[in-house]
Amino acid sequence: MTSYSWSYKLLHWLSAVLIILMCFALVGFNPKMSDADRSVMLVGHSSIGTIITLLILIRICKRFILKHEQPPTRITIAQLTHYALYALMVLVPLTGYITANFHQLPVQLFGSIALNGSHDIDLFNTTRFVHASCVKALIALVILHIAGALRHKLVLKDNTLYTMRPWFANK
């Protein structure tokens, strides 16, 4: 096998675009914003987070349960990076969901499904710290992932980058 299947590529690039969108959303969360504005931001944030979670669960199912064919095994650092990326792509929305349950504002998924449990400022602050730490670790690993892909293209000059490119033309 010289390339991932179209479904892997679709899941990879949809996840990538949505995760990058969520990173830009971090700029939108401002401590001085009104509760109404924050509620609107939280609806979008939680809705996109849910979509990312579903995409990641499908990717994990395809990768580890269905064991769809993969390109040849990469070196250990790449494998560890991929496993850590999968773990964080599950932990970020999970900790986000837990954090939302302790938030004082009602958080709605897609504007209709309420996520909140009971408001607890101490638990909210703790889970928000864990969520933010996971987000920072995910961003660092995404940068490492991109750097690894560029290393394969520019330094090693191998075909690794072509296994996940979103278009179908040959090299």
XYZ file of N, CA and C in Angstrom:
513
model
N 0.847 -1.191 0.000
C 0.000 0.000 0.000
C 0.882 1.241 0.000
N 0.589 2.182 -0.881
C 1.394 3.392 -0.969
C 0.657 4.622 -0.490
N -0.619 4.486 -0.174
C -1.412 5.631 0.239
C -2.552 5.167 1.134
N -3.041 6.074 1.971
C -4.222 5.791 2.777
C -5.449 5.809 1.879
N -6.517 5.165 2.327
C -7.768 5.158 1.566
C -8.389 6.557 1.584
N -9.318 6.795 0.651
C -9.973 8.097 0.591
C -10.716 8.400 1.888
N -11.271 7.361 2.545
C -12.015 7.604 3.789
C -11.078 8.031 4.917
N -9.883 7.439 4.976
C -8.890 7.885 5.962
C -8.503 9.333 5.704
N -8.263 9.646 4.442
C -7.866 11.009 4.090
C -8.967 12.000 4.451
N -10.209 11.643 4.140
C -11.334 12.520 4.455
C -11.433 12.747 5.960
N -11.362 11.675 6.735
C -11.423 11.806 8.196
C -10.249 12.629 8.723
N -9.059 12.399 8.191
C -7.861 13.125 8.618
C -8.012 14.626 8.369
N -8.389 14.996 7.142
C -8.432 16.412 6.788
C -9.637 17.133 7.381
N -10.779 16.459 7.514
C -11.912 17.079 8.217
C -11.551 17.342 9.675
N -10.938 16.361 10.316
C -10.494 16.531 11.706
C -9.502 17.677 11.808
N -8.543 17.712 10.889
C -7.509 18.750 10.918
C -8.121 20.142 10.790
N -9.020 20.318 9.827
C -9.640 21.628 9.616
C -10.443 22.047 10.847
N -11.213 21.130 11.413
C -12.031 21.468 12.585
C -11.173 21.740 13.815
N -10.099 20.999 13.994
C -9.205 21.242 15.134
C -8.536 22.605 14.985
N -8.106 22.948 13.781
C -7.514 24.274 13.550
C -8.555 25.359 13.798
N -9.788 25.142 13.356
C -10.872 26.092 13.615
C -11.062 26.296 15.118
N -11.010 25.208 15.873
C -11.150 25.312 17.333
C -9.989 26.095 17.943
N -8.797 25.953 17.384
C -7.650 26.726 17.882
C -7.881 28.217 17.669
N -8.446 28.582 16.513
C -8.768 29.986 16.273
C -9.879 30.462 17.212
N -10.764 29.576 17.585
C -11.849 29.935 18.505
C -11.311 30.320 19.876
N -10.135 29.791 20.233
C -9.535 30.160 21.518
C -9.367 31.665 21.624
N -9.056 32.316 20.514
C -8.877 33.762 20.498
C -10.199 34.457 20.805
N -11.303 33.846 20.384
C -12.613 34.448 20.587
C -13.092 34.452 22.024
N -12.611 33.510 22.837
C -13.016 33.473 24.240
C -12.252 34.547 24.994
N -12.991 35.527 25.483
C -12.400 36.672 26.155
C -13.029 36.795 27.534
N -12.214 36.955 28.578
C -12.784 37.066 29.927
C -13.758 38.232 30.081
N -13.647 39.245 29.214
C -14.497 40.429 29.342
C -15.778 40.340 28.511
N -15.978 39.238 27.789
C -17.165 39.139 26.945
C -18.420 38.924 27.798
N -19.554 39.332 27.257
C -20.818 39.191 27.987
C -21.218 37.719 28.068
N -22.107 37.420 29.026
C -22.606 36.050 29.155
C -23.332 35.606 27.886
N -24.057 36.530 27.247
C -24.779 36.188 26.016
C -23.796 35.810 24.905
N -22.739 36.605 24.749
C -21.726 36.295 23.731
C -21.006 34.993 24.059
N -20.700 34.802 25.328
C -20.015 33.576 25.748
C -20.905 32.357 25.479
N -22.203 32.481 25.725
C -23.127 31.369 25.467
C -23.146 31.002 23.990
N -23.164 32.009 23.127
C -23.140 31.755 21.682
C -21.841 31.052 21.302
N -20.720 31.535 21.826
C -19.422 30.905 21.543
C -19.412 29.458 22.036
N -19.978 29.222 23.216
C -19.969 27.875 23.782
C -20.816 26.899 22.970
N -21.918 27.381 22.387
C -22.738 26.510 21.535
C -21.913 26.050 20.336
N -21.257 26.992 19.676
C -20.416 26.633 18.535
C -19.253 25.750 18.940
N -18.608 26.102 20.045
C -17.447 25.355 20.537
C -17.822 23.910 20.866
N -18.909 23.737 21.600
C -19.311 22.381 21.989
C -19.830 21.582 20.789
N -20.479 22.246 19.855
C -20.994 21.550 18.671
C -19.856 21.066 17.779
N -18.885 21.936 17.522
C -17.731 21.529 16.712
C -16.932 20.458 17.448
N -16.795 20.610 18.761
C -16.095 19.596 19.557
C -16.757 18.231 19.455
N -18.073 18.210 19.416
C -18.804 16.948 19.278
C -18.565 16.324 17.903
N -18.564 17.146 16.868
C -18.285 16.631 15.521
C -16.877 16.051 15.466
N -15.907 16.767 16.046
C -14.528 16.265 16.087
C -14.482 14.926 16.818
N -15.174 14.835 17.940
C -15.195 13.590 18.711
C -15.720 12.431 17.863
N -16.809 12.657 17.153
C -17.366 11.601 16.297
C -16.378 11.193 15.206
N -15.733 12.169 14.579
C -14.737 11.858 13.546
C -13.580 11.051 14.120
N -13.127 11.429 15.308
C -11.996 10.734 15.932
C -12.399 9.315 16.319
N -13.604 9.143 16.840
C -14.053 7.794 17.195
C -14.138 6.899 15.955
N -14.585 7.460 14.840
C -14.606 6.688 13.592
C -13.182 6.340 13.171
N -12.264 7.317 13.286
C -10.857 7.054 12.933
C -10.264 5.963 13.813
N -10.533 6.030 15.104
C -10.003 5.018 16.026
C -10.576 3.650 15.684
N -11.868 3.615 15.389
C -12.502 2.346 15.005
C -11.837 1.778 13.755
N -11.659 2.615 12.748
C -11.021 2.153 11.510
C -9.583 1.714 11.760
N -8.876 2.427 12.593
C -7.445 2.175 12.797
C -7.177 0.969 13.684
N -7.892 0.872 14.807
C -7.546 -0.129 15.808
C -8.523 -1.296 15.907
N -9.769 -1.104 15.524
C -10.747 -2.184 15.642
C -10.912 -2.901 14.299
N -11.201 -2.140 13.243
C -11.367 -2.752 11.930
C -10.029 -3.081 11.279
N -8.990 -2.437 11.759
C -7.618 -2.658 11.275
C -7.528 -2.562 9.758
N -8.063 -1.460 9.223
C -7.928 -1.226 7.791
C -6.456 -1.121 7.436
N -6.163 -1.445 6.206
C -4.769 -1.467 5.758
C -4.121 -0.097 5.959
N -2.892 -0.123 6.418
C -2.111 1.080 6.673
C -0.839 1.034 5.834
N -0.267 2.204 5.538
C 1.054 2.182 4.915
C 2.046 1.510 5.860
N 3.224 1.129 5.378
C 4.201 0.442 6.227
C 4.463 1.201 7.528
N 4.738 0.462 8.595
C 4.947 1.039 9.920
C 6.056 2.081 9.901
N 5.807 3.161 10.584
C 6.769 4.253 10.684
C 7.708 4.003 11.861
N 8.678 4.869 11.999
C 9.609 4.756 13.118
C 8.884 5.030 14.432
N 9.490 4.642 15.519
C 8.862 4.711 16.834
C 8.367 6.105 17.206
N 9.146 7.156 16.956
C 8.716 8.506 17.336
C 7.418 8.876 16.620
N 7.289 8.476 15.371
C 6.059 8.760 14.630
C 4.888 7.969 15.207
N 5.130 6.705 15.554
C 4.065 5.889 16.151
C 3.613 6.488 17.478
N 4.561 6.867 18.317
C 4.214 7.460 19.610
C 3.454 8.768 19.429
N 3.878 9.566 18.459
C 3.180 10.822 18.181
C 1.745 10.546 17.750
N 1.547 9.561 16.878
C 0.191 9.239 16.431
C -0.679 8.734 17.582
N -0.138 7.864 18.418
C -0.910 7.371 19.564
C -1.258 8.512 20.516
N -0.298 9.399 20.756
C -0.558 10.548 21.631
C -1.595 11.480 21.003
N -1.524 11.674 19.691
C -2.531 12.492 19.010
C -3.921 11.888 19.175
N -4.042 10.584 18.958
C -5.341 9.924 19.156
C -5.827 10.103 20.593
N -4.944 9.883 21.555
C -5.330 10.012 22.964
C -5.809 11.429 23.268
N -5.064 12.421 22.811
C -5.450 13.806 23.091
C -6.695 14.225 22.321
N -6.888 13.676 21.122
C -8.096 14.014 20.370
C -9.342 13.415 21.024
N -9.170 12.466 21.910
C -10.279 11.961 22.722
C -10.362 12.750 24.031
N -9.212 12.996 24.659
C -9.196 13.686 25.950
C -9.679 15.132 25.865
N -9.328 15.846 24.798
C -9.737 17.254 24.695
C -11.259 17.387 24.708
N -12.009 16.697 23.841
C -13.464 16.852 23.930
C -14.060 16.251 25.204
N -13.469 15.182 25.705
C -13.975 14.586 26.944
C -13.828 15.555 28.115
N -12.642 16.152 28.255
C -12.449 17.125 29.343
C -13.269 18.386 29.093
N -13.487 18.717 27.812
C -14.354 19.855 27.495
C -15.786 19.593 27.927
N -16.264 18.387 27.664
C -17.619 18.013 28.085
C -17.741 18.046 29.609
N -16.752 17.489 30.290
C -16.780 17.483 31.762
C -16.755 18.912 32.289
N -15.911 19.751 31.693
C -15.837 21.156 32.104
C -17.186 21.842 31.913
N -17.830 21.603 30.770
C -19.124 22.227 30.488
C -20.171 21.848 31.527
N -20.061 20.662 32.074
C -21.029 20.224 33.081
C -20.951 21.017 34.378
N -19.826 21.648 34.636
C -19.670 22.416 35.871
C -19.723 23.922 35.633
N -20.021 24.350 34.413
C -20.060 25.768 34.059
C -21.367 26.390 34.529
N -21.317 27.679 34.886
C -22.527 28.351 35.365
C -23.492 28.683 34.234
N -22.972 28.864 33.018
C -23.841 29.184 31.887
C -24.375 27.903 31.257
N -25.602 27.944 30.760
C -26.107 26.766 30.067
C -25.345 26.579 28.754
N -24.856 25.397 28.541
C -24.144 25.085 27.304
C -25.022 24.136 26.509
N -25.267 24.503 25.253
C -26.140 23.681 24.419
C -25.380 23.160 23.216
N -25.646 21.917 22.905
C -25.051 21.270 21.747
C -25.944 21.527 20.544
N -25.394 22.117 19.493
C -26.138 22.480 18.291
C -27.346 23.361 18.621
N -27.253 24.125 19.709
C -28.298 25.061 20.082
C -29.530 24.453 20.708
N -29.535 23.135 20.973
C -30.760 22.539 21.501
C -30.554 21.530 22.626
N -29.465 20.798 22.635
C -29.266 19.747 23.636
C -28.426 20.300 24.783
N -29.016 20.413 25.971
C -28.303 20.968 27.124
C -27.275 19.979 27.653
N -26.075 20.496 27.974
C -24.988 19.655 28.461
C -24.757 19.773 29.960
N -25.302 20.797 30.565
C -24.906 21.116 31.928
C -25.392 20.152 32.989
N -24.523 19.967 33.974
C -24.864 19.254 35.195
C -25.067 20.311 36.262
N -24.376 20.169 37.379
C -24.508 21.152 38.450
C -23.308 22.091 38.439
N -23.569 23.363 38.714
C -22.506 24.364 38.732
C -21.641 24.181 39.977
N -20.339 24.068 39.750
C -19.366 23.970 40.841
C -18.101 24.668 40.371
N -17.846 25.857 40.906
C -16.743 26.686 40.432
C -15.388 26.008 40.619
N -15.189 25.294 41.724
C -13.900 24.627 41.949
C -13.672 23.505 40.939
N -14.693 22.679 40.727
C -14.568 21.612 39.734
C -14.448 22.183 38.322
N -15.175 23.271 38.067
C -15.071 23.926 36.764
C -13.641 24.392 36.518
N -13.049 25.088 37.486
C -11.683 25.595 37.315
C -10.674 24.463 37.155
N -10.851 23.391 37.911
C -9.932 22.247 37.807
C -10.045 21.584 36.442
N -11.269 21.299 36.020
C -11.440 20.622 34.733
C -11.079 21.541 33.568
N -11.310 22.840 33.722
C -10.906 23.780 32.670
C -9.388 23.801 32.530
N -8.661 23.731 33.658
C -7.198 23.671 33.616
C -6.735 22.403 32.890
N -7.352 21.273 33.222
C -6.989 20.007 32.564
C -7.304 20.092 31.067
N -8.469 20.628 30.726
C -8.868 20.785 29.327
C -7.868 21.676 28.581
N -7.530 22.819 29.167
C -6.578 23.744 28.533
C -5.201 23.099 28.382
N -4.784 22.320 29.366
C -3.489 21.629 29.284
C -3.493 20.601 28.157
N -4.591 19.876 28.022
C -4.712 18.902 26.928
C -4.704 19.608 25.574
N -5.373 20.757 25.486
C -5.387 21.526 24.239
C -3.970 21.962 23.873
N -3.223 22.473 24.853
C -1.841 22.906 24.591
C -0.976 21.732 24.145
N -1.146 20.594 24.778
C -0.384 19.403 24.383
C -0.771 18.963 22.971
N -2.065 19.043 22.647
C -2.522 18.681 21.305
C -1.920 19.616 20.259
N -1.916 20.906 20.536
C -1.321 21.871 19.603
C 0.155 21.554 19.392
N 0.872 21.260 20.472
C 2.296 20.919 20.359
C 2.494 19.671 19.501
N 1.650 18.667 19.704
C 1.776 17.440 18.911
C 1.384 17.645 17.450
N 0.415 18.502 17.193
C 0.051 18.808 15.808
C 1.234 19.486 15.110
N 1.893 20.397 15.811
C 3.086 21.044 15.250
C 4.174 20.006 14.995
N 4.379 19.092 15.936
C 5.363 18.018 15.749
C 4.978 17.133 14.558
N 3.698 16.841 14.429
C 3.183 16.027 13.325
C 3.466 16.705 11.975
N 3.183 17.998 11.894
C 3.442 18.752 10.663
C 4.943 18.810 10.383
N 5.736 19.044 11.424
C 7.197 19.082 11.260
C 7.716 17.737 10.750
N 7.170 16.650 11.272
C 7.574 15.321 10.809
C 7.232 15.105 9.345
N 6.046 15.555 8.944
C 5.648 15.425 7.536
C 6.573 16.246 6.641
N 6.899 17.459 7.076
C 7.811 18.300 6.295
C 9.218 17.712 6.251
N 9.650 17.099 7.339
C 10.966 16.441 7.370
C 11.021 15.324 6.326
N 9.958 14.547 6.259
C 9.913 13.474 5.259
C 9.992 14.046 3.841
N 9.303 15.148 3.607
C 9.274 15.742 2.267
C 10.589 16.437 1.923
N 11.095 17.284 2.841
C 12.216 18.158 2.511
C 13.591 17.579 2.829
N 13.691 16.765 3.876
C 14.993 16.237 4.294
C 15.185 14.805 3.794
N 14.258 13.935 4.154
C 14.381 12.532 3.762
C 14.008 12.300 2.300
N 13.213 13.217 1.762
C 12.768 13.145 0.363
C 12.140 11.791 0.010
N 11.316 11.287 0.946
C 10.606 10.037 0.673
C 9.148 10.346 0.330
N 8.345 9.329 0.166
C 6.955 9.515 -0.269
C 5.945 9.538 0.872
N 6.399 9.642 2.102
C 5.489 9.591 3.248
C 4.408 10.661 3.173
N 4.766 11.867 2.799
C 3.796 12.963 2.737
C 2.664 12.652 1.756
N 2.964 11.903 0.717
C 1.962 11.593 -0.302
C 0.918 10.591 0.176
N 1.182 9.881 1.259
C 0.221 8.873 1.716
C -1.050 9.481 2.288
N -1.019 10.773 2.662
C -2.183 11.387 3.282
C -2.624 12.662 2.575
N -2.044 12.978 1.435
C -2.468 14.215 0.778
C -3.927 14.087 0.346
N -4.650 15.207 0.373
C -6.096 15.133 0.162
C -6.535 14.967 -1.289
N -5.649 15.053 -2.229
C -6.043 14.866 -3.621
C -5.574 13.504 -4.110
N -6.082 13.104 -5.250
C -5.908 11.716 -5.676
C -4.864 11.518 -6.769
N -4.311 12.591 -7.311
C -3.321 12.446 -8.380
C -2.073 11.764 -7.844
N -1.401 11.027 -8.701
C -0.150 10.390 -8.302
C 0.931 11.440 -8.140
N 2.007 11.032 -7.469
C 3.129 11.933 -7.180
C 3.651 12.586 -8.432
